[in-house]
mmCIF file of C-alpha atoms in Angstrom:
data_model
loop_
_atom_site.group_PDB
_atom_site.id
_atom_site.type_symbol
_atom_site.label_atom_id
_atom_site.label_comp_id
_atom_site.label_asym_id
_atom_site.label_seq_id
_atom_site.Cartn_x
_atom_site.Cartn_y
_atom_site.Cartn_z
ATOM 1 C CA UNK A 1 0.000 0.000 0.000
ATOM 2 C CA UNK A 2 1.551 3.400 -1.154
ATOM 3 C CA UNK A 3 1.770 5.586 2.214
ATOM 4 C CA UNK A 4 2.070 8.796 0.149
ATOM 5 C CA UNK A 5 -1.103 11.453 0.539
ATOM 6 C CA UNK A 6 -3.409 11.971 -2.165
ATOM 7 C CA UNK A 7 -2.494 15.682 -3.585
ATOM 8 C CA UNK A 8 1.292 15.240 -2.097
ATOM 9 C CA UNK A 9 2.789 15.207 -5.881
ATOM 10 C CA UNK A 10 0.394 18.320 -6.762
ATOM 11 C CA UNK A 11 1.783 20.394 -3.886
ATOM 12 C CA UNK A 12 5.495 19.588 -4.859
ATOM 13 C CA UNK A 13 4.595 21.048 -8.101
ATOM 14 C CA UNK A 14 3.238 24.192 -6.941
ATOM 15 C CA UNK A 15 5.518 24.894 -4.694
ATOM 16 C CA UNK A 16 8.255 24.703 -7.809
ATOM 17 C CA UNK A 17 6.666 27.338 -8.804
ATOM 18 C CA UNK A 18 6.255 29.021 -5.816
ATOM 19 C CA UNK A 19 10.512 29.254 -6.099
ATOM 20 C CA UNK A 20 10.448 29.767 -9.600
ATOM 21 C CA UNK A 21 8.469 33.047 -9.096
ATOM 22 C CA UNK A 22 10.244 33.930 -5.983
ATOM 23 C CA UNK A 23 13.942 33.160 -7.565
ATOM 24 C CA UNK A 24 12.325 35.156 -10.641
ATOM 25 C CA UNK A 25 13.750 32.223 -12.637
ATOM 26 C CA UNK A 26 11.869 30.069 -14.877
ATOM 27 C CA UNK A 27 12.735 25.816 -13.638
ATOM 28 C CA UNK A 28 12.524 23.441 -16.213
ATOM 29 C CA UNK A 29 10.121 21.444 -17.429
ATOM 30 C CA UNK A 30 9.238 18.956 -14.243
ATOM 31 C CA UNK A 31 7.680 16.636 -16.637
ATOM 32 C CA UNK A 32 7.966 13.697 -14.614
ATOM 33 C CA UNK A 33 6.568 14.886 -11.543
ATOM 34 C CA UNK A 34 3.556 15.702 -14.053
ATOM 35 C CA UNK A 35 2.951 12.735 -15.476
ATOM 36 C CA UNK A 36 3.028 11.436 -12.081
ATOM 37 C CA UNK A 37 -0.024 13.759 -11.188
ATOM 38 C CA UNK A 38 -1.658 12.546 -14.031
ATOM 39 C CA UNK A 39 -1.112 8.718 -12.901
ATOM 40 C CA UNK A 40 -2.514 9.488 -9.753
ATOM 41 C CA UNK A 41 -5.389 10.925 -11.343
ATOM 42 C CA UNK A 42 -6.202 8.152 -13.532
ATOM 43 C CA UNK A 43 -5.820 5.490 -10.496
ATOM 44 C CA UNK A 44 -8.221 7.637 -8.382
ATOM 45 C CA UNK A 45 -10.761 7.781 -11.139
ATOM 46 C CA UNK A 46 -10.413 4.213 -11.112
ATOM 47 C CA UNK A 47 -11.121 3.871 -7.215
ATOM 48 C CA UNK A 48 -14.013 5.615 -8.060
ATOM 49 C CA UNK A 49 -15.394 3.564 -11.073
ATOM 50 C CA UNK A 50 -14.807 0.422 -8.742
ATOM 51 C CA UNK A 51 -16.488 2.014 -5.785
ATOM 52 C CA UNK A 52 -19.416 2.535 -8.215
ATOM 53 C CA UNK A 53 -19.675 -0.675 -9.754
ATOM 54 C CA UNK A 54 -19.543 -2.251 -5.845
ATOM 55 C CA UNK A 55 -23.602 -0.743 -5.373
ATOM 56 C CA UNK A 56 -23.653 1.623 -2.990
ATOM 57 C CA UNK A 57 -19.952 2.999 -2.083
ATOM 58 C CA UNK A 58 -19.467 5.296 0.937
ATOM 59 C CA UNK A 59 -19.900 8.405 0.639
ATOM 60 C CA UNK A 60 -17.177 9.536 2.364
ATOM 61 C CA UNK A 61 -14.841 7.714 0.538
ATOM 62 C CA UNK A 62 -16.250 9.046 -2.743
ATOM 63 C CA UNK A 63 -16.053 12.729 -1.271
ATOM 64 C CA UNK A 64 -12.123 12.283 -0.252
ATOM 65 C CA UNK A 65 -11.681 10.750 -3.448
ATOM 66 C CA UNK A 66 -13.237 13.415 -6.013
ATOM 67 C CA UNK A 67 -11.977 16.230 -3.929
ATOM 68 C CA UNK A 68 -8.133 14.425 -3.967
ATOM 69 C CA UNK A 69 -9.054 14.442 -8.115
ATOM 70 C CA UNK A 70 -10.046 18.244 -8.203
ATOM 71 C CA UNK A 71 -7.233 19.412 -6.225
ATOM 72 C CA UNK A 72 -4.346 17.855 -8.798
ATOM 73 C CA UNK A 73 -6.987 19.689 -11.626
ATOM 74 C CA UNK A 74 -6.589 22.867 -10.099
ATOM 75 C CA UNK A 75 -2.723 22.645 -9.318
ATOM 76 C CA UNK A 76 -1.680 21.163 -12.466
ATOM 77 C CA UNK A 77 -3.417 24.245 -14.237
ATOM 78 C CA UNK A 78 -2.096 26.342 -11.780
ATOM 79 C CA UNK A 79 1.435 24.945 -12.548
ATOM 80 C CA UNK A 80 1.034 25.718 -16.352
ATOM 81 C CA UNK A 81 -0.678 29.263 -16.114
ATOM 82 C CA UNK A 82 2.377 30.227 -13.878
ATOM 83 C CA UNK A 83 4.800 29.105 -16.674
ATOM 84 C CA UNK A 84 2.829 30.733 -19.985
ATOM 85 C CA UNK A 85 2.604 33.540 -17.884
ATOM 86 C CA UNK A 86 7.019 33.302 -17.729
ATOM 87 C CA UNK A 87 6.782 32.638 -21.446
ATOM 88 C CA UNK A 88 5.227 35.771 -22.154
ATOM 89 C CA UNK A 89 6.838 37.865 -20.077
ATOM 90 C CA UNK A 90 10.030 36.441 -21.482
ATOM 91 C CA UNK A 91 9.084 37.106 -24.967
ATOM 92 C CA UNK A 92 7.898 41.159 -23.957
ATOM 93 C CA UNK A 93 11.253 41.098 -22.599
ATOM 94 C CA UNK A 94 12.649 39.941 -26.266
ATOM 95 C CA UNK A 95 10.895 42.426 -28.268
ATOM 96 C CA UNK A 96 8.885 39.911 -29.399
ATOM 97 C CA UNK A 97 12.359 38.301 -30.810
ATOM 98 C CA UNK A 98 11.299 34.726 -31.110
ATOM 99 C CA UNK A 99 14.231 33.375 -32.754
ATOM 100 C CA UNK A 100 16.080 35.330 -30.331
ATOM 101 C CA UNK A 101 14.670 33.878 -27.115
ATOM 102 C CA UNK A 102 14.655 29.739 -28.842
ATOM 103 C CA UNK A 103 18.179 30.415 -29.973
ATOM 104 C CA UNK A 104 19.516 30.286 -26.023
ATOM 105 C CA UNK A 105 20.159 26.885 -25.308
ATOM 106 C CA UNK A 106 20.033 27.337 -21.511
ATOM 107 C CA UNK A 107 16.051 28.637 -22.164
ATOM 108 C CA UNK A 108 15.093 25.958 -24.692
ATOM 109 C CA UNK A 109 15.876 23.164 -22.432
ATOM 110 C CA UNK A 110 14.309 24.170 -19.816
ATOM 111 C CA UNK A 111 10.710 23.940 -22.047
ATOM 112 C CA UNK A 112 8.749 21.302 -23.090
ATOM 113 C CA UNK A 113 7.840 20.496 -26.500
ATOM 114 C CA UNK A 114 4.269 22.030 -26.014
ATOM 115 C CA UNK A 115 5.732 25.398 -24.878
ATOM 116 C CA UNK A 116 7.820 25.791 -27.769
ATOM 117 C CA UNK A 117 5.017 25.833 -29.656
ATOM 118 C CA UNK A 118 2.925 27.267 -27.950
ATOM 119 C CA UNK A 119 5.566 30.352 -28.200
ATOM 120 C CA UNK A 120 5.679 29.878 -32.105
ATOM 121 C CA UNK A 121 1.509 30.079 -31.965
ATOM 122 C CA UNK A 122 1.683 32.691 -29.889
ATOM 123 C CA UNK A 123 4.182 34.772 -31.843
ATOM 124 C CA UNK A 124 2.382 34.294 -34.776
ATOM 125 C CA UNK A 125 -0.555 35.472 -33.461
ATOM 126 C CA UNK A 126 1.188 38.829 -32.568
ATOM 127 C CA UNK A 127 2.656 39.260 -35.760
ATOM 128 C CA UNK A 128 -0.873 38.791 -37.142
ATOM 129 C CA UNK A 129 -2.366 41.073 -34.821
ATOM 130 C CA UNK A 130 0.951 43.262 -35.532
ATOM 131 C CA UNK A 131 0.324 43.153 -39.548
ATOM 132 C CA UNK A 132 -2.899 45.632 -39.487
ATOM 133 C CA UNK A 133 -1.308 48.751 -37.986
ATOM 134 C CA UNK A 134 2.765 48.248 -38.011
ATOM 135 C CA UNK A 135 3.105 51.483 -40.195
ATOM 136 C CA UNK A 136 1.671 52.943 -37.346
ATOM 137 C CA UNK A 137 3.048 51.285 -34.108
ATOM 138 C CA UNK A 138 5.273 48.567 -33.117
ATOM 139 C CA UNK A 139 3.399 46.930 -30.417
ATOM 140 C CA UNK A 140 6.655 44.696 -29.754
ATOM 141 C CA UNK A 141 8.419 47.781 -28.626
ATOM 142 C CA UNK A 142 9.380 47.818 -24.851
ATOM 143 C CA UNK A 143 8.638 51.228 -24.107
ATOM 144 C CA UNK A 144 8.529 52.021 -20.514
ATOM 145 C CA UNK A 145 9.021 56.027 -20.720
ATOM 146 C CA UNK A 146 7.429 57.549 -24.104
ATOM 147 C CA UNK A 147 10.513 58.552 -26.557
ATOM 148 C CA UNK A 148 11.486 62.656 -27.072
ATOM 149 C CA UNK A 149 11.880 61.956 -30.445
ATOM 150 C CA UNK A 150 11.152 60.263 -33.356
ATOM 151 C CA UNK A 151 14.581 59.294 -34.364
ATOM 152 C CA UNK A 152 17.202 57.837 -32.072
ATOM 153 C CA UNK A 153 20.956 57.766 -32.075
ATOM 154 C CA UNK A 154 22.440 54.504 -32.008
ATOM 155 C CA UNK A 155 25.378 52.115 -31.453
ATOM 156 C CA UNK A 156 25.830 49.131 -33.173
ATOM 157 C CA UNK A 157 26.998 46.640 -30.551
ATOM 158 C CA UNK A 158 26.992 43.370 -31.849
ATOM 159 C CA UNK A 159 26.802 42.468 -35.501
ATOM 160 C CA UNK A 160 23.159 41.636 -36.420
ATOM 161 C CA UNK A 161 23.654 41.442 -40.480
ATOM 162 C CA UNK A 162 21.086 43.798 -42.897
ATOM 163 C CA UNK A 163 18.042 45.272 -41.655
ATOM 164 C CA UNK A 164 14.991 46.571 -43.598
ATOM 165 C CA UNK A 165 14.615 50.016 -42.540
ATOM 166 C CA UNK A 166 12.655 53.145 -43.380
ATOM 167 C CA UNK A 167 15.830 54.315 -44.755
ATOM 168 C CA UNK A 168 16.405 51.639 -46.757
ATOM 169 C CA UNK A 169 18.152 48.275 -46.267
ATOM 170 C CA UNK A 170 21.611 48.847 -43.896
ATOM 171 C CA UNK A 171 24.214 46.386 -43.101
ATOM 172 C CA UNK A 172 24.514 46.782 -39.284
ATOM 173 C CA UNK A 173 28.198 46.007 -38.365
ATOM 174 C CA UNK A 174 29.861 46.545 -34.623
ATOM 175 C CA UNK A 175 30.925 50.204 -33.615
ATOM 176 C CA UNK A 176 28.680 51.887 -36.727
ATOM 177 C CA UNK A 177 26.864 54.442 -35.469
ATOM 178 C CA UNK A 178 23.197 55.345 -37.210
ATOM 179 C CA UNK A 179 20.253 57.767 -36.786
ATOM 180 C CA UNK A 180 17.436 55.709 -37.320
ATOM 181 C CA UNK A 181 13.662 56.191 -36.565
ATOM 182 C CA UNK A 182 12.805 54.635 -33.540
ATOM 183 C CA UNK A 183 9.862 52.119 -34.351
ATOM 184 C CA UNK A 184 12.466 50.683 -36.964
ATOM 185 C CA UNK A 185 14.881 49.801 -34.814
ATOM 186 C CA UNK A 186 13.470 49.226 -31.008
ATOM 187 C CA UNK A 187 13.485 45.712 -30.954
ATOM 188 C CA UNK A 188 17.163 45.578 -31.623
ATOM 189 C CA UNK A 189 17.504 47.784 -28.584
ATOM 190 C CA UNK A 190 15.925 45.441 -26.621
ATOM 191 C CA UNK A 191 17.481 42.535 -27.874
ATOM 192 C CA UNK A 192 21.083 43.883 -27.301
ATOM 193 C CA UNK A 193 22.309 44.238 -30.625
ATOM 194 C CA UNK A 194 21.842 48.245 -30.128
ATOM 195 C CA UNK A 195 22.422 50.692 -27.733
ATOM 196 C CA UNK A 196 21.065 54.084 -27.501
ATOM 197 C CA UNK A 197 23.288 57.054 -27.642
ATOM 198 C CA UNK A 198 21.857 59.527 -25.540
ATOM 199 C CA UNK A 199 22.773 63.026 -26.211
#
């Protein structure tokens, strides 16, 4: 007879996250410890079937049982809202750089396969959203204080090959220097490959 609690694996898993969001560091994947969870949900749905098929089961048992099955419901979501919530706030912090962010080894294997793409179904939803109104505003911009200008003075500081500009195409190459409107060039900012000049 297992001596282990119904709803013990659950709590492990939320309190990973609980240290993932205190450490403000996103754990990997703990997909064992979920497919455990999901084990122990399918063997207490079973109890329950056999209790059923028995007549008349006990009603307490039943009770202890279903409420063991919601609880691993409710922290198993609560386990994967925490970490889309991460994922987004990971790709804000990218610019909306997907390549960018999947390119870091150290990030991608801490996800599972299903958050990968959910990132790539998520991205492309943004740049769909993005599409109707980018001559206007890029919504992938980090902006935390609004910009004095339009234009910004830059320095390139790591090379990030040609980039389709307002200006044109330009061949961004370390130490260049540009003048470059801002919505063209904000997510390079953010990613690193650009830094502001301020005057």
């Amino acid at each position: 007879m297992d001596s282990r609690q119904y709803g013990e694996l659950a709590t492990q898993l939320l309190t990973e996250s609980r240290r993932s969001t205190q450490s403000d560091t996103l754990f990997k994947y703990n997909d064992p410890l979920v497919r455990s969870i999901i084990r122990e949900q399918r063997d207490l749905e079973k109890d329950i079937s056999s209790l059923l098929v028995d007549g008349r089961p006990p009603l307490p048992t039943l009770l202890i049982i279903q409420t063991a099955i919601n609880r691993n419901k409710r922290c198993l979501l609560a386990y994967h809202s925490h970490r889309i919530d991460r994922l987004r706030d990971m790709y804000w912090a990218v610019g909306g750089a997907l390549p960018h962010l999947l390119s870091s080894p150290d990030i991608r294997s801490r996800l599972s396969p299903h958050e990968v793409d959910y990132l790539r179904q998520y991205n492309s939803s943004v740049m769909e959203f993005r599409s109707e109104f980018s001559h206007d505003l890029d919504i992938t911009a980090s902006i935390t204080k609004p910009p004095k200008d339009l234009n910004v003075l830059v320095r390139v500081v790591r090379d990030c090959g040609v980039i389709q500009t307002e200006l044109g195409s330009i061949d961004f190459q370390k130490g260049q220097r540009f003048m470059l409107r801002r919505a063209d060039i904000e997510h390079l900012i953010v990613q690193g490959f650009l830094e502001e000049i301020l005057t």
